């Protein structure tokens, strides 16, 4: 799992980041078996969150990237965005990457959000970098990273 911040400001109207799935194993993986969690705080937002995919080279494009929100109970993460993939996303051979997936998270009212208190955020990571605070799962089992 690789991560990069797209917006480094402390206070933003939406979180913005890039991720990339990399198959470091010896066998081909099916992307529909993979989920990724980006952990953040809701900062008191009063409206629903939206997860937007701006770009991905994955087969099927952004339509093959699913986005759902869940609750967490950590100081640096009371919410998470879970990204998944439909069967149209295909597979990754050993050593292959998904390419860059560009994601935004914002509230329906575009309320201000503070990134610096978010578990998964790191403003210094502007190039795709292995980052254990964005977690990845294979068939629901933690395969990469450390949950908050």
PDB file of C-alpha atoms in Angstrom:
ATOM      1  CA  UNK A   1       0.000   0.000   0.000  1.00  0.00           C
ATOM      2  CA  UNK A   2       1.357   3.376  -0.983  1.00  0.00           C
ATOM      3  CA  UNK A   3      -0.051   6.769  -0.020  1.00  0.00           C
ATOM      4  CA  UNK A   4       0.528  10.424  -0.893  1.00  0.00           C
ATOM      5  CA  UNK A   5      -1.226  13.564   0.320  1.00  0.00           C
ATOM      6  CA  UNK A   6      -2.712  15.699  -2.464  1.00  0.00           C
ATOM      7  CA  UNK A   7      -3.378  18.706  -0.216  1.00  0.00           C
ATOM      8  CA  UNK A   8      -0.991  19.567   2.599  1.00  0.00           C
ATOM      9  CA  UNK A   9      -2.858  22.408   4.336  1.00  0.00           C
ATOM     10  CA  UNK A  10      -3.946  21.801   7.918  1.00  0.00           C
ATOM     11  CA  UNK A  11      -7.536  22.986   7.402  1.00  0.00           C
ATOM     12  CA  UNK A  12      -9.326  22.020   4.182  1.00  0.00           C
ATOM     13  CA  UNK A  13     -12.852  21.676   2.843  1.00  0.00           C
ATOM     14  CA  UNK A  14     -12.101  18.124   1.817  1.00  0.00           C
ATOM     15  CA  UNK A  15      -9.436  15.498   2.370  1.00  0.00           C
ATOM     16  CA  UNK A  16      -7.533  14.647  -0.779  1.00  0.00           C
ATOM     17  CA  UNK A  17      -5.053  11.820  -1.229  1.00  0.00           C
ATOM     18  CA  UNK A  18      -3.662   9.245  -3.641  1.00  0.00           C
ATOM     19  CA  UNK A  19      -3.230   5.548  -3.036  1.00  0.00           C
ATOM     20  CA  UNK A  20      -1.704   2.683  -4.940  1.00  0.00           C
ATOM     21  CA  UNK A  21      -2.093  -1.042  -4.326  1.00  0.00           C
ATOM     22  CA  UNK A  22       1.055  -3.068  -4.936  1.00  0.00           C
ATOM     23  CA  UNK A  23       1.127  -6.857  -5.081  1.00  0.00           C
ATOM     24  CA  UNK A  24       4.246  -7.829  -3.133  1.00  0.00           C
ATOM     25  CA  UNK A  25       3.295 -11.510  -3.066  1.00  0.00           C
ATOM     26  CA  UNK A  26       4.106 -14.434  -5.336  1.00  0.00           C
ATOM     27  CA  UNK A  27       0.567 -14.993  -6.608  1.00  0.00           C
ATOM     28  CA  UNK A  28      -1.877 -12.928  -8.638  1.00  0.00           C
ATOM     29  CA  UNK A  29      -4.461 -11.155  -6.485  1.00  0.00           C
ATOM     30  CA  UNK A  30      -8.033 -10.281  -7.387  1.00  0.00           C
ATOM     31  CA  UNK A  31      -8.667  -6.611  -6.630  1.00  0.00           C
ATOM     32  CA  UNK A  32     -12.269  -7.295  -5.612  1.00  0.00           C
ATOM     33  CA  UNK A  33     -10.798  -9.183  -2.607  1.00  0.00           C
ATOM     34  CA  UNK A  34      -8.900  -6.045  -1.487  1.00  0.00           C
ATOM     35  CA  UNK A  35     -10.196  -3.190   0.681  1.00  0.00           C
ATOM     36  CA  UNK A  36      -8.343  -0.132   1.934  1.00  0.00           C
ATOM     37  CA  UNK A  37      -9.131   2.105   4.896  1.00  0.00           C
ATOM     38  CA  UNK A  38      -8.212   5.768   5.241  1.00  0.00           C
ATOM     39  CA  UNK A  39      -8.695   6.795   8.883  1.00  0.00           C
ATOM     40  CA  UNK A  40      -9.782  10.351   9.795  1.00  0.00           C
ATOM     41  CA  UNK A  41     -11.715  12.484  12.297  1.00  0.00           C
ATOM     42  CA  UNK A  42     -15.070  13.980  11.393  1.00  0.00           C
ATOM     43  CA  UNK A  43     -14.172  17.265  13.142  1.00  0.00           C
ATOM     44  CA  UNK A  44     -17.793  17.792  14.142  1.00  0.00           C
ATOM     45  CA  UNK A  45     -19.171  17.768  10.599  1.00  0.00           C
ATOM     46  CA  UNK A  46     -22.960  17.919  10.659  1.00  0.00           C
ATOM     47  CA  UNK A  47     -23.644  16.581   7.175  1.00  0.00           C
ATOM     48  CA  UNK A  48     -22.995  13.252   5.460  1.00  0.00           C
ATOM     49  CA  UNK A  49     -19.581  12.492   3.999  1.00  0.00           C
ATOM     50  CA  UNK A  50     -18.968  11.887   0.316  1.00  0.00           C
ATOM     51  CA  UNK A  51     -16.117   9.792  -1.046  1.00  0.00           C
ATOM     52  CA  UNK A  52     -15.165  10.795  -4.579  1.00  0.00           C
ATOM     53  CA  UNK A  53     -12.807   9.083  -6.975  1.00  0.00           C
ATOM     54  CA  UNK A  54     -11.226  11.658  -9.287  1.00  0.00           C
ATOM     55  CA  UNK A  55      -9.081   9.319 -11.375  1.00  0.00           C
ATOM     56  CA  UNK A  56      -7.764   5.789 -11.633  1.00  0.00           C
ATOM     57  CA  UNK A  57      -6.273   3.766 -14.490  1.00  0.00           C
ATOM     58  CA  UNK A  58      -7.851   0.592 -13.057  1.00  0.00           C
ATOM     59  CA  UNK A  59     -10.083  -1.188 -15.592  1.00  0.00           C
ATOM     60  CA  UNK A  60     -13.565   0.286 -15.301  1.00  0.00           C
ATOM     61  CA  UNK A  61     -12.157   3.574 -13.984  1.00  0.00           C
ATOM     62  CA  UNK A  62     -13.710   5.179 -10.924  1.00  0.00           C
ATOM     63  CA  UNK A  63     -16.890   3.134 -11.453  1.00  0.00           C
ATOM     64  CA  UNK A  64     -14.894   0.089 -10.307  1.00  0.00           C
ATOM     65  CA  UNK A  65     -13.838   1.772  -7.019  1.00  0.00           C
ATOM     66  CA  UNK A  66     -16.386   1.418  -4.204  1.00  0.00           C
ATOM     67  CA  UNK A  67     -16.516   3.895  -1.339  1.00  0.00           C
ATOM     68  CA  UNK A  68     -18.193   3.348   2.040  1.00  0.00           C
ATOM     69  CA  UNK A  69     -17.792   5.022   5.416  1.00  0.00           C
ATOM     70  CA  UNK A  70     -17.496   3.395   8.821  1.00  0.00           C
ATOM     71  CA  UNK A  71     -17.163   4.457  12.446  1.00  0.00           C
ATOM     72  CA  UNK A  72     -13.991   4.081  14.498  1.00  0.00           C
ATOM     73  CA  UNK A  73     -13.186   4.857  18.126  1.00  0.00           C
ATOM     74  CA  UNK A  74      -9.629   6.190  18.236  1.00  0.00           C
ATOM     75  CA  UNK A  75      -8.409   9.672  19.181  1.00  0.00           C
ATOM     76  CA  UNK A  76      -7.035  10.275  15.675  1.00  0.00           C
ATOM     77  CA  UNK A  77      -9.822   8.452  13.848  1.00  0.00           C
ATOM     78  CA  UNK A  78     -13.523   8.387  14.595  1.00  0.00           C
ATOM     79  CA  UNK A  79     -14.349   7.581  10.961  1.00  0.00           C
ATOM     80  CA  UNK A  80     -12.813   5.743   8.034  1.00  0.00           C
ATOM     81  CA  UNK A  81     -13.365   5.630   4.312  1.00  0.00           C
ATOM     82  CA  UNK A  82     -13.208   2.083   2.998  1.00  0.00           C
ATOM     83  CA  UNK A  83     -12.259   1.710  -0.640  1.00  0.00           C
ATOM     84  CA  UNK A  84     -13.003  -1.502  -2.458  1.00  0.00           C
ATOM     85  CA  UNK A  85     -13.042  -2.720  -6.028  1.00  0.00           C
ATOM     86  CA  UNK A  86     -15.653  -4.367  -8.204  1.00  0.00           C
ATOM     87  CA  UNK A  87     -14.893  -7.448 -10.270  1.00  0.00           C
ATOM     88  CA  UNK A  88     -14.350  -5.131 -13.273  1.00  0.00           C
ATOM     89  CA  UNK A  89     -11.106  -3.930 -11.621  1.00  0.00           C
ATOM     90  CA  UNK A  90      -9.473  -7.241 -12.505  1.00  0.00           C
ATOM     91  CA  UNK A  91      -6.295  -8.675 -11.013  1.00  0.00           C
ATOM     92  CA  UNK A  92      -2.748  -7.685 -10.089  1.00  0.00           C
ATOM     93  CA  UNK A  93       0.145  -9.954 -11.025  1.00  0.00           C
ATOM     94  CA  UNK A  94       3.075 -10.342  -8.606  1.00  0.00           C
ATOM     95  CA  UNK A  95       5.054  -7.083  -8.522  1.00  0.00           C
ATOM     96  CA  UNK A  96       2.325  -5.129 -10.337  1.00  0.00           C
ATOM     97  CA  UNK A  97       0.582  -1.999  -9.070  1.00  0.00           C
ATOM     98  CA  UNK A  98      -2.937  -0.682  -9.467  1.00  0.00           C
ATOM     99  CA  UNK A  99      -1.718   2.679 -10.649  1.00  0.00           C
ATOM    100  CA  UNK A 100      -2.626   5.846  -8.803  1.00  0.00           C
ATOM    101  CA  UNK A 101      -6.140   6.142  -7.377  1.00  0.00           C
ATOM    102  CA  UNK A 102      -7.046   9.775  -6.587  1.00  0.00           C
ATOM    103  CA  UNK A 103      -9.601  10.166  -3.792  1.00  0.00           C
ATOM    104  CA  UNK A 104     -11.398  13.048  -2.065  1.00  0.00           C
ATOM    105  CA  UNK A 105     -13.512  13.027   1.111  1.00  0.00           C
ATOM    106  CA  UNK A 106     -15.762  15.956   1.948  1.00  0.00           C
ATOM    107  CA  UNK A 107     -18.979  16.701   3.805  1.00  0.00           C
ATOM    108  CA  UNK A 108     -22.094  17.483   1.775  1.00  0.00           C
ATOM    109  CA  UNK A 109     -21.942  21.051   3.139  1.00  0.00           C
ATOM    110  CA  UNK A 110     -18.203  21.376   2.440  1.00  0.00           C
ATOM    111  CA  UNK A 111     -17.498  21.988   6.127  1.00  0.00           C
ATOM    112  CA  UNK A 112     -13.904  22.657   7.162  1.00  0.00           C
ATOM    113  CA  UNK A 113     -11.892  19.609   8.124  1.00  0.00           C
ATOM    114  CA  UNK A 114      -8.624  19.516  10.046  1.00  0.00           C
ATOM    115  CA  UNK A 115      -6.231  17.010   8.449  1.00  0.00           C
ATOM    116  CA  UNK A 116      -3.423  17.287  10.977  1.00  0.00           C
ATOM    117  CA  UNK A 117      -5.411  15.314  13.574  1.00  0.00           C
ATOM    118  CA  UNK A 118      -6.189  12.458  11.161  1.00  0.00           C
ATOM    119  CA  UNK A 119      -4.485   9.099  11.675  1.00  0.00           C
ATOM    120  CA  UNK A 120      -3.860   8.432   7.974  1.00  0.00           C
ATOM    121  CA  UNK A 121      -2.718  11.940   6.998  1.00  0.00           C
ATOM    122  CA  UNK A 122       0.921  12.951   6.519  1.00  0.00           C
ATOM    123  CA  UNK A 123       1.586  16.222   4.688  1.00  0.00           C
ATOM    124  CA  UNK A 124       5.248  15.303   4.139  1.00  0.00           C
ATOM    125  CA  UNK A 125       4.338  12.345   1.910  1.00  0.00           C
ATOM    126  CA  UNK A 126       3.788  14.029  -1.450  1.00  0.00           C
ATOM    127  CA  UNK A 127       5.066  11.115  -3.558  1.00  0.00           C
ATOM    128  CA  UNK A 128       3.526   7.651  -3.330  1.00  0.00           C
ATOM    129  CA  UNK A 129       5.213   6.056  -0.322  1.00  0.00           C
ATOM    130  CA  UNK A 130       4.609   2.892   1.722  1.00  0.00           C
ATOM    131  CA  UNK A 131       2.509   4.156   4.657  1.00  0.00           C
ATOM    132  CA  UNK A 132       1.233   1.801   7.353  1.00  0.00           C
ATOM    133  CA  UNK A 133      -1.386   4.254   8.610  1.00  0.00           C
ATOM    134  CA  UNK A 134      -3.506   3.526   5.542  1.00  0.00           C
ATOM    135  CA  UNK A 135      -4.537  -0.084   6.057  1.00  0.00           C
ATOM    136  CA  UNK A 136      -5.233  -2.790   3.486  1.00  0.00           C
ATOM    137  CA  UNK A 137      -7.227  -5.984   3.857  1.00  0.00           C
ATOM    138  CA  UNK A 138      -7.458  -9.188   1.863  1.00  0.00           C
ATOM    139  CA  UNK A 139     -10.842 -10.885   2.203  1.00  0.00           C
ATOM    140  CA  UNK A 140     -11.482  -8.752   5.301  1.00  0.00           C
ATOM    141  CA  UNK A 141      -8.242  -9.726   7.075  1.00  0.00           C
ATOM    142  CA  UNK A 142      -5.645  -7.040   7.798  1.00  0.00           C
ATOM    143  CA  UNK A 143      -2.796  -7.570   5.311  1.00  0.00           C
ATOM    144  CA  UNK A 144      -0.940  -4.248   5.511  1.00  0.00           C
ATOM    145  CA  UNK A 145      -0.531  -1.469   8.014  1.00  0.00           C
ATOM    146  CA  UNK A 146      -1.613  -0.790  11.554  1.00  0.00           C
ATOM    147  CA  UNK A 147      -5.100   0.269  12.589  1.00  0.00           C
ATOM    148  CA  UNK A 148      -5.372   3.211  15.002  1.00  0.00           C
TER     149      UNK A 148
END
